[in-house]
Amino acid sequence: MKTNVNLQPYNSFGFKAVAKHFAEINDIQELEELIHSDVFKSEKHLILSGGNNVLFQDEFFDGLVIHINTKGVEILKEDENEVVVRAQAGEDWPDFVRFTVEHGWYGLENLAHIPGKVGAAPVQNIGAYGMELKDSFLQCEAIHLKTGEKRVFSKTECAFGYRNSVFKNELKGQYAITSVDFMLHKQAELKLEYGNIKAYLSEHGIETPTLQQLHDAICAIRDTKLPDVNQIGNAGSFFKNPVIEKAQFKTLQKDYPNIPHYDEPNGKVKVPAGWLIEHSGPSTLRQAQGPQDSGTLSWKGWRNEHVGVYEKQALVLVHYGGGTGHDIVELACNIQDSVEAKFGIRISPEVNFV
Ligand code: EPU
């Protein structure tokens, strides 16, 4: 265990935050021992996986940060149709997806290139391009952070929703996920319907993509839209796409006929937060207060010295360096207020605030 560790390399926003105590876990036994230590019992603690979805608001974390770095991938079961594969929590997610694709296993390819670690993936049920983690999830193993008890969580017990699970709700902060089992398929089942996948493939002269070609296409598409965390600090989508009642959507659609939307199975409608943010701006709030300001500035591409809204995807807030978590919080609040003033929808963050 170390003390006063700078967490800058451990959060993709790249904010400076010093942890009073920091423990790196390289095997599960180390975690079991840690749970019974005095520091663990006396300090508040935070499980930090890849740090790709956290916002450190303060420059000091007064507690114990537990960085899970356990490695290993193993095949648990295999037949001619399916394979069950287990990945340890500290495995790099994009590397793991690449590994499954190279083996010809279908199920995770649309989730390629999402920065993060395996153990964090179920917490927010990561999703992209018409696919979610829950679609291939079989079960996960976790350790209770008070008792040290090991527990297997089935898919039902995880209560997955859109960017949501039991680990973000009732059991928040109570368990550390130690490994995840996936059920993958050997028969070709590609999901190409979403967004611009087909357009990208046809531009590249690919009519019937292989698994590997789809994986590579997803990586390339993500690269054009999302900033590289090694160059610009960010946490991917900062907000969730709001789900609203159909009646509210119909009213909005009258004023904004081009508003993109996806019908949800429960009769509700999901609206892309990126569109709402792009179509409001710093002047929206002032406009709502009176007709004197007719500025139409969009948040998309807006920036101050330290933070901003990514120019190619308004859902992503970025840190250009030298800023603090407070700068992002302030920007996020202004965005929420202006979107609400214009569209009557309060968007909520996807990122975890610490
Ligand atoms: N849009 C805009 N302006 C923008 C961004 C988006 O008008 O600045 C519109 C687009 O025109 C499109 C719609 O919003 O009609 C949807 O955009 P996109 O396909 O880029 O997806 P998204 O809803 O913005 C979600 C996920 C992403 C995931 C993509 C692709 C959430 C919160 N985000 O974004 O996930 O990569 O779909 O499937 O659901 C992440 O979670 O970190 C993440 C990047």
Tab-separated table of C-alpha atoms and ligand atoms in Angstrom:
chain	number	residue	atom	x	y	z
A	1	MET	CA	0.000	0.000	0.000
A	2	LYS	CA	1.236	3.478	-0.865
A	3	THR	CA	0.323	6.884	0.498
A	4	ASN	CA	-0.251	10.214	-1.255
A	5	VAL	CA	-0.473	8.827	-4.759
A	6	ASN	CA	-1.305	11.156	-7.637
A	7	LEU	CA	-4.289	9.692	-9.497
A	8	GLN	CA	-3.686	11.690	-12.663
A	9	PRO	CA	-2.522	8.619	-14.618
A	10	TYR	CA	-5.501	6.665	-13.263
A	11	ASN	CA	-8.335	8.844	-14.567
A	12	SER	CA	-8.954	9.452	-18.236
A	13	PHE	CA	-9.918	13.098	-17.656
A	14	GLY	CA	-6.336	13.516	-16.433
A	15	PHE	CA	-7.284	15.525	-13.356
A	16	LYS	CA	-4.843	15.842	-10.494
A	17	ALA	CA	-6.198	14.154	-7.395
A	18	VAL	CA	-4.070	12.775	-4.614
A	19	ALA	CA	-5.223	9.631	-2.829
A	20	LYS	CA	-4.355	9.404	0.852
A	21	HIS	CA	-3.892	5.630	0.456
A	22	PHE	CA	-3.577	3.587	-2.714
A	23	ALA	CA	-3.478	-0.188	-3.124
A	24	GLU	CA	-2.913	-2.007	-6.379
A	25	ILE	CA	-4.470	-5.461	-6.470
A	26	ASN	CA	-2.729	-8.015	-8.667
A	27	ASP	CA	-4.460	-11.101	-7.350
A	28	ILE	CA	-7.686	-11.726	-5.502
A	29	GLN	CA	-5.899	-12.885	-2.368
A	30	GLU	CA	-4.387	-9.414	-2.025
A	31	LEU	CA	-7.889	-7.952	-2.074
A	32	GLU	CA	-9.091	-10.436	0.553
A	33	GLU	CA	-6.180	-9.467	2.800
A	34	LEU	CA	-6.757	-5.771	2.211
A	35	ILE	CA	-10.419	-6.024	3.243
A	36	HIS	CA	-9.333	-7.236	6.659
A	37	SER	CA	-6.643	-4.564	7.145
A	38	ASP	CA	-6.928	-1.639	9.604
A	39	VAL	CA	-6.608	0.997	6.874
A	40	PHE	CA	-9.494	-0.568	4.997
A	41	LYS	CA	-11.682	-0.652	8.085
A	42	SER	CA	-10.957	2.931	9.100
A	43	GLU	CA	-10.970	4.754	5.748
A	44	LYS	CA	-13.602	5.299	3.098
A	45	HIS	CA	-12.670	3.458	-0.082
A	46	LEU	CA	-13.075	3.670	-3.803
A	47	ILE	CA	-12.693	0.886	-6.339
A	48	LEU	CA	-10.879	2.321	-9.309
A	49	SER	CA	-10.804	0.254	-12.447
A	50	GLY	CA	-9.588	1.941	-15.637
A	51	GLY	CA	-10.721	5.365	-14.381
A	52	ASN	CA	-12.484	5.982	-17.691
A	53	ASN	CA	-15.814	6.910	-16.216
A	54	VAL	CA	-14.948	8.886	-13.090
A	55	LEU	CA	-14.726	12.554	-12.332
A	56	PHE	CA	-12.559	13.529	-9.385
A	57	GLN	CA	-14.107	16.774	-8.203
A	58	ASP	CA	-11.522	17.522	-5.539
A	59	GLU	CA	-7.772	17.444	-5.612
A	60	PHE	CA	-7.552	15.172	-2.583
A	61	PHE	CA	-9.255	11.839	-2.011
A	62	ASP	CA	-9.370	11.372	1.734
A	63	GLY	CA	-9.479	7.600	1.797
A	64	LEU	CA	-8.225	4.406	0.192
A	65	VAL	CA	-8.240	3.899	-3.583
A	66	ILE	CA	-8.185	0.253	-4.654
A	67	HIS	CA	-6.908	-0.241	-8.160
A	68	ILE	CA	-7.869	-3.656	-9.528
A	69	ASN	CA	-5.246	-4.968	-11.898
A	70	THR	CA	-5.886	-8.718	-11.971
A	71	LYS	CA	-5.177	-10.419	-15.302
A	72	GLY	CA	-6.222	-13.611	-17.039
A	73	VAL	CA	-8.581	-14.969	-19.674
A	74	GLU	CA	-9.733	-18.582	-19.714
A	75	ILE	CA	-12.180	-20.724	-21.633
A	76	LEU	CA	-14.629	-22.363	-19.238
A	77	LYS	CA	-16.768	-24.281	-21.725
A	78	GLU	CA	-16.785	-24.749	-25.455
A	79	ASP	CA	-18.766	-26.651	-28.088
A	80	GLU	CA	-19.270	-26.220	-31.814
A	81	ASN	CA	-21.751	-23.356	-31.325
A	82	GLU	CA	-20.765	-21.482	-28.199
A	83	VAL	CA	-17.947	-20.641	-25.876
A	84	VAL	CA	-18.017	-19.417	-22.299
A	85	VAL	CA	-15.008	-17.269	-21.547
A	86	ARG	CA	-13.939	-15.731	-18.247
A	87	ALA	CA	-11.915	-12.523	-18.020
A	88	GLN	CA	-10.388	-11.171	-14.840
A	89	ALA	CA	-11.494	-7.678	-13.798
A	90	GLY	CA	-8.199	-5.922	-14.559
A	91	GLU	CA	-8.023	-7.076	-18.182
A	92	ASP	CA	-8.067	-4.223	-20.665
A	93	TRP	CA	-11.517	-4.181	-22.325
A	94	PRO	CA	-10.449	-3.340	-25.908
A	95	ASP	CA	-7.683	-5.992	-25.762
A	96	PHE	CA	-10.168	-8.560	-24.502
A	97	VAL	CA	-12.650	-7.747	-27.291
A	98	ARG	CA	-9.842	-8.015	-29.868
A	99	PHE	CA	-8.899	-11.408	-28.420
A	100	THR	CA	-12.482	-12.712	-28.789
A	101	VAL	CA	-12.686	-11.415	-32.357
A	102	GLU	CA	-9.368	-13.021	-33.286
A	103	HIS	CA	-10.764	-16.334	-32.054
A	104	GLY	CA	-13.850	-15.930	-34.233
A	105	TRP	CA	-16.261	-15.538	-31.311
A	106	TYR	CA	-19.251	-13.284	-31.931
A	107	GLY	CA	-20.911	-11.092	-29.318
A	108	LEU	CA	-18.590	-8.273	-28.264
A	109	GLU	CA	-17.384	-6.852	-31.599
A	110	ASN	CA	-19.586	-3.726	-31.560
A	111	LEU	CA	-18.166	-2.907	-28.130
A	112	ALA	CA	-14.645	-2.678	-29.595
A	113	HIS	CA	-12.342	0.170	-28.647
A	114	ILE	CA	-14.314	1.318	-25.573
A	115	PRO	CA	-11.592	2.370	-23.153
A	116	GLY	CA	-11.733	0.669	-19.761
A	117	LYS	CA	-11.303	-2.593	-17.893
A	118	VAL	CA	-13.424	-5.730	-17.858
A	119	GLY	CA	-14.473	-5.311	-14.212
A	120	ALA	CA	-16.068	-1.924	-14.819
A	121	ALA	CA	-17.991	-2.996	-17.910
A	122	PRO	CA	-21.003	-4.553	-16.097
A	123	VAL	CA	-21.322	-1.642	-13.650
A	124	GLN	CA	-22.721	0.637	-16.307
A	125	ASN	CA	-23.640	-2.062	-18.832
A	126	ILE	CA	-21.423	-0.507	-21.504
A	127	GLY	CA	-23.028	-0.164	-24.897
A	128	ALA	CA	-22.340	1.001	-28.425
A	129	TYR	CA	-23.577	0.502	-31.973
A	130	GLY	CA	-26.738	-1.376	-31.063
A	131	MET	CA	-25.051	-3.775	-28.637
A	132	GLU	CA	-24.807	-3.855	-24.867
A	133	LEU	CA	-22.623	-5.862	-22.517
A	134	LYS	CA	-25.723	-7.584	-21.104
A	135	ASP	CA	-26.372	-9.249	-24.494
A	136	SER	CA	-23.347	-11.538	-23.994
A	137	PHE	CA	-23.058	-11.460	-20.217
A	138	LEU	CA	-23.471	-14.773	-18.404
A	139	GLN	CA	-22.459	-13.992	-14.820
A	140	CYS	CA	-19.827	-12.228	-12.767
A	141	GLU	CA	-18.039	-12.888	-9.535
A	142	ALA	CA	-17.655	-10.179	-6.912
A	143	ILE	CA	-16.310	-9.738	-3.386
A	144	HIS	CA	-18.311	-8.017	-0.695
A	145	LEU	CA	-16.219	-5.156	0.579
A	146	LYS	CA	-17.189	-5.529	4.232
A	147	THR	CA	-17.403	-9.245	4.790
A	148	GLY	CA	-15.039	-10.515	2.092
A	149	GLU	CA	-17.774	-12.942	1.004
A	150	LYS	CA	-17.552	-14.051	-2.650
A	151	ARG	CA	-20.759	-13.970	-4.626
A	152	VAL	CA	-21.761	-14.923	-8.166
A	153	PHE	CA	-24.245	-12.539	-9.798
A	154	SER	CA	-26.487	-13.888	-12.542
A	155	LYS	CA	-27.658	-11.655	-15.357
A	156	THR	CA	-31.032	-11.185	-13.655
A	157	GLU	CA	-29.409	-10.268	-10.356
A	158	CYS	CA	-27.340	-7.597	-12.097
A	159	ALA	CA	-30.604	-5.830	-13.101
A	160	PHE	CA	-29.063	-4.330	-16.209
A	161	GLY	CA	-30.628	-1.284	-17.812
A	162	TYR	CA	-29.438	1.406	-20.177
A	163	ARG	CA	-26.033	2.382	-18.725
A	164	ASN	CA	-27.225	0.923	-15.444
A	165	SER	CA	-27.029	-2.084	-13.122
A	166	VAL	CA	-27.519	-3.085	-9.505
A	167	PHE	CA	-23.897	-2.006	-8.911
A	168	LYS	CA	-24.875	1.627	-9.569
A	169	ASN	CA	-27.984	1.405	-7.388
A	170	GLU	CA	-28.816	-0.808	-4.379
A	171	LEU	CA	-25.321	-2.288	-4.192
A	172	LYS	CA	-23.365	0.834	-5.031
A	173	GLY	CA	-19.919	0.726	-3.435
A	174	GLN	CA	-20.599	-2.597	-1.762
A	175	TYR	CA	-18.907	-5.084	-4.076
A	176	ALA	CA	-15.753	-5.284	-6.169
A	177	ILE	CA	-16.298	-7.265	-9.368
A	178	THR	CA	-13.414	-9.689	-9.728
A	179	SER	CA	-14.206	-11.539	-12.978
A	180	VAL	CA	-16.840	-11.633	-15.714
A	181	ASP	CA	-18.062	-14.637	-17.753
A	182	PHE	CA	-19.352	-14.126	-21.287
A	183	MET	CA	-21.308	-16.462	-23.532
A	184	LEU	CA	-20.100	-15.930	-27.102
A	185	HIS	CA	-21.191	-17.517	-30.377
A	186	LYS	CA	-19.364	-19.192	-33.197
A	187	GLN	CA	-22.064	-18.623	-35.822
A	188	ALA	CA	-21.973	-15.356	-37.756
A	189	GLU	CA	-24.480	-12.903	-36.241
A	190	LEU	CA	-23.396	-9.381	-37.052
A	191	LYS	CA	-25.286	-6.269	-35.976
A	192	LEU	CA	-24.880	-3.732	-38.733
A	193	GLU	CA	-28.086	-1.709	-38.469
A	194	TYR	CA	-26.875	0.969	-36.133
A	195	GLY	CA	-25.962	4.463	-37.312
A	196	ASN	CA	-23.215	4.722	-39.819
A	197	ILE	CA	-21.772	1.198	-39.789
A	198	LYS	CA	-23.247	0.254	-43.166
A	199	ALA	CA	-22.269	3.588	-44.708
A	200	TYR	CA	-18.697	3.148	-43.475
A	201	LEU	CA	-18.456	-0.402	-44.818
A	202	SER	CA	-19.841	0.465	-48.241
A	203	GLU	CA	-17.485	3.467	-48.495
A	204	HIS	CA	-14.688	0.956	-47.972
A	205	GLY	CA	-16.059	-1.470	-50.548
A	206	ILE	CA	-17.060	-4.096	-47.967
A	207	GLU	CA	-20.416	-5.713	-48.732
A	208	THR	CA	-20.415	-8.693	-46.406
A	209	PRO	CA	-18.024	-7.933	-43.562
A	210	THR	CA	-16.172	-10.544	-41.593
A	211	LEU	CA	-16.112	-10.357	-37.813
A	212	GLN	CA	-12.643	-8.824	-37.938
A	213	GLN	CA	-13.679	-6.266	-40.569
A	214	LEU	CA	-16.654	-5.180	-38.464
A	215	HIS	CA	-14.440	-4.878	-35.382
A	216	ASP	CA	-11.939	-2.751	-37.301
A	217	ALA	CA	-14.725	-0.610	-38.779
A	218	ILE	CA	-16.129	0.111	-35.299
A	219	CYS	CA	-12.649	1.117	-34.113
A	220	ALA	CA	-12.238	3.441	-37.100
A	221	ILE	CA	-15.695	5.003	-36.643
A	222	ARG	CA	-15.049	5.623	-32.940
A	223	ASP	CA	-11.705	7.236	-33.782
A	224	THR	CA	-13.406	9.778	-36.034
A	225	LYS	CA	-15.969	10.780	-33.391
A	226	LEU	CA	-14.356	10.410	-30.003
A	227	PRO	CA	-11.180	11.996	-28.669
A	228	ASP	CA	-8.199	9.781	-27.870
A	229	VAL	CA	-7.765	9.774	-24.089
A	230	ASN	CA	-4.006	9.792	-24.562
A	231	GLN	CA	-4.266	13.194	-26.225
A	232	ILE	CA	-7.318	14.938	-24.754
A	233	GLY	CA	-8.719	14.125	-21.309
A	234	ASN	CA	-12.304	12.853	-21.452
A	235	ALA	CA	-14.615	10.140	-20.115
A	236	GLY	CA	-16.511	9.222	-23.276
A	237	SER	CA	-20.180	10.169	-23.170
A	238	PHE	CA	-20.569	12.484	-20.207
A	239	PHE	CA	-24.382	12.354	-20.201
A	240	LYS	CA	-26.918	9.593	-20.770
A	241	ASN	CA	-29.392	9.872	-23.607
A	242	PRO	CA	-32.658	10.859	-21.905
A	243	VAL	CA	-35.740	8.684	-22.246
A	244	ILE	CA	-38.963	10.718	-22.316
A	245	GLU	CA	-42.704	10.136	-22.586
A	246	LYS	CA	-44.111	9.869	-26.095
A	247	ALA	CA	-46.477	12.824	-25.510
A	248	GLN	CA	-43.567	15.074	-24.528
A	249	PHE	CA	-41.640	13.919	-27.567
A	250	LYS	CA	-44.563	14.649	-29.934
A	251	THR	CA	-44.734	18.207	-28.588
A	252	LEU	CA	-40.989	18.662	-29.089
A	253	GLN	CA	-41.161	17.212	-32.577
A	254	LYS	CA	-43.645	19.908	-33.614
A	255	ASP	CA	-41.042	22.582	-32.832
A	256	TYR	CA	-38.035	20.545	-33.966
A	257	PRO	CA	-39.134	18.214	-36.781
A	258	ASN	CA	-35.558	16.958	-37.333
A	259	ILE	CA	-34.953	15.808	-33.777
A	260	PRO	CA	-33.377	12.300	-33.925
A	261	HIS	CA	-35.016	9.669	-31.740
A	262	TYR	CA	-35.242	5.946	-31.016
A	263	ASP	CA	-38.447	4.256	-29.921
A	264	GLU	CA	-38.003	2.285	-26.725
A	265	PRO	CA	-39.805	-1.014	-26.084
A	266	ASN	CA	-41.845	0.537	-23.237
A	267	GLY	CA	-43.525	3.093	-25.517
A	268	LYS	CA	-41.124	5.831	-24.443
A	269	VAL	CA	-38.673	7.643	-26.697
A	270	LYS	CA	-34.903	8.020	-26.342
A	271	VAL	CA	-33.468	11.312	-27.572
A	272	PRO	CA	-29.722	11.755	-28.223
A	273	ALA	CA	-28.296	14.108	-25.592
A	274	GLY	CA	-25.577	15.028	-28.131
A	275	TRP	CA	-28.245	16.585	-30.363
A	276	LEU	CA	-29.867	18.478	-27.481
A	277	ILE	CA	-26.478	19.845	-26.409
A	278	GLU	CA	-25.504	20.769	-29.947
A	279	HIS	CA	-28.790	22.634	-30.366
A	280	SER	CA	-28.431	24.659	-27.201
A	281	GLY	CA	-25.562	26.814	-26.070
A	282	PRO	CA	-24.195	29.277	-23.544
A	283	SER	CA	-26.685	31.857	-24.817
A	284	THR	CA	-29.728	29.599	-24.379
A	285	LEU	CA	-30.076	30.435	-20.711
A	286	ARG	CA	-29.921	34.172	-21.337
A	287	GLN	CA	-32.446	33.801	-24.168
A	288	ALA	CA	-34.806	31.978	-21.879
A	289	GLN	CA	-34.603	34.910	-19.511
A	290	GLY	CA	-35.580	37.501	-22.120
A	291	PRO	CA	-35.634	38.292	-25.828
A	292	GLN	CA	-32.712	40.734	-25.665
A	293	ASP	CA	-30.069	38.067	-26.431
A	294	SER	CA	-30.561	36.423	-29.789
A	295	GLY	CA	-27.193	34.576	-29.862
A	296	THR	CA	-27.399	31.063	-31.295
A	297	LEU	CA	-24.047	29.801	-30.110
A	298	SER	CA	-23.896	26.002	-29.813
A	299	TRP	CA	-22.135	24.149	-27.011
A	300	LYS	CA	-20.514	21.907	-29.584
A	301	GLY	CA	-16.877	22.932	-29.881
A	302	TRP	CA	-17.232	25.489	-27.053
A	303	ARG	CA	-14.180	25.758	-24.813
A	304	ASN	CA	-12.478	27.911	-22.245
A	305	GLU	CA	-8.848	27.664	-21.237
A	306	HIS	CA	-9.101	24.276	-19.549
A	307	VAL	CA	-12.294	22.430	-20.500
A	308	GLY	CA	-14.833	22.240	-23.294
A	309	VAL	CA	-17.322	20.279	-25.379
A	310	TYR	CA	-15.711	18.077	-28.006
A	311	GLU	CA	-16.067	19.562	-31.462
A	312	LYS	CA	-17.035	16.268	-33.143
A	313	GLN	CA	-19.391	14.873	-30.478
A	314	ALA	CA	-21.254	17.179	-28.122
A	315	LEU	CA	-21.898	14.380	-25.636
A	316	VAL	CA	-18.226	14.328	-24.690
A	317	LEU	CA	-16.775	16.890	-22.281
A	318	VAL	CA	-13.034	17.343	-22.554
A	319	HIS	CA	-10.168	18.536	-20.385
A	320	TYR	CA	-7.418	20.304	-22.313
A	321	GLY	CA	-5.080	20.402	-19.309
A	322	GLY	CA	-4.511	22.562	-16.255
A	323	GLY	CA	-8.138	22.345	-15.109
A	324	THR	CA	-9.877	20.710	-12.166
A	325	GLY	CA	-12.931	18.528	-11.779
A	326	HIS	CA	-14.812	21.640	-10.656
A	327	ASP	CA	-14.378	23.166	-14.122
A	328	ILE	CA	-16.133	20.162	-15.656
A	329	VAL	CA	-18.874	20.211	-13.011
A	330	GLU	CA	-19.551	23.880	-13.727
A	331	LEU	CA	-19.674	23.290	-17.472
A	332	ALA	CA	-21.905	20.226	-17.040
A	333	CYS	CA	-24.366	22.236	-14.881
A	334	ASN	CA	-24.509	25.043	-17.429
A	335	ILE	CA	-25.188	22.512	-20.181
A	336	GLN	CA	-27.916	20.794	-18.133
A	337	ASP	CA	-29.560	24.145	-17.372
A	338	SER	CA	-29.494	25.355	-20.954
A	339	VAL	CA	-30.806	22.055	-22.371
A	340	GLU	CA	-33.599	22.149	-19.809
A	341	ALA	CA	-34.406	25.797	-20.557
A	342	LYS	CA	-34.696	25.073	-24.253
A	343	PHE	CA	-36.182	21.585	-24.428
A	344	GLY	CA	-37.683	21.004	-20.982
A	345	ILE	CA	-35.508	17.899	-20.493
A	346	ARG	CA	-33.046	17.532	-17.618
A	347	ILE	CA	-30.164	15.382	-18.881
A	348	SER	CA	-28.212	13.411	-16.295
A	349	PRO	CA	-24.549	12.446	-16.166
A	350	GLU	CA	-23.358	8.988	-17.058
A	351	VAL	CA	-19.989	9.596	-15.423
A	352	ASN	CA	-19.497	8.803	-11.714
A	353	PHE	CA	-18.693	11.825	-9.578
A	354	VAL	CA	-16.217	11.203	-6.756
B	1	EPU	N1	-25.769	13.923	-32.447
B	1	EPU	C1	-25.794	15.279	-32.731
B	1	EPU	N2	-24.736	16.039	-32.296
B	1	EPU	C2	-23.700	15.510	-31.626
B	1	EPU	C3	-23.692	14.129	-31.333
B	1	EPU	C4	-24.747	13.348	-31.749
B	1	EPU	O1	-26.705	15.792	-33.348
B	1	EPU	O2	-22.784	16.267	-31.299
B	1	EPU	C5	-26.866	13.086	-32.964
B	1	EPU	C6	-26.391	12.297	-34.182
B	1	EPU	O3	-26.628	13.006	-35.342
B	1	EPU	C7	-27.212	11.046	-34.125
B	1	EPU	C8	-27.490	10.889	-32.665
B	1	EPU	O4	-27.188	12.104	-32.024
B	1	EPU	O5	-28.429	11.221	-34.770
B	1	EPU	C9	-26.750	9.732	-32.044
B	1	EPU	O6	-25.361	9.975	-32.097
B	1	EPU	P1	-24.285	8.807	-31.999
B	1	EPU	O7	-24.637	7.721	-32.918
B	1	EPU	O8	-22.934	9.424	-32.098
B	1	EPU	O9	-24.500	8.184	-30.574
B	1	EPU	P2	-24.780	8.813	-29.175
B	1	EPU	O10	-26.192	8.544	-28.804
B	1	EPU	O11	-24.339	10.226	-29.161
B	1	EPU	C10	-24.185	6.595	-27.921
B	1	EPU	C11	-23.382	6.161	-26.725
B	1	EPU	C12	-21.897	6.110	-27.073
B	1	EPU	C13	-21.712	5.124	-28.211
B	1	EPU	C14	-22.537	5.632	-29.402
B	1	EPU	C15	-22.466	4.703	-30.580
B	1	EPU	C16	-24.629	6.945	-24.801
B	1	EPU	C17	-24.681	7.895	-23.665
B	1	EPU	N3	-23.593	7.075	-25.628
B	1	EPU	O12	-23.819	7.939	-28.231
B	1	EPU	O13	-21.217	5.596	-25.925
B	1	EPU	O14	-20.352	5.013	-28.579
B	1	EPU	O15	-23.926	5.726	-29.002
B	1	EPU	O16	-23.234	3.594	-30.357
B	1	EPU	O17	-25.499	6.092	-24.930
B	1	EPU	C18	-19.920	6.111	-24.008
B	1	EPU	O18	-20.799	5.595	-23.344
B	1	EPU	O19	-18.903	6.623	-23.467
B	1	EPU	C19	-20.079	6.219	-25.455
B	1	EPU	C20	-19.209	6.860	-26.214
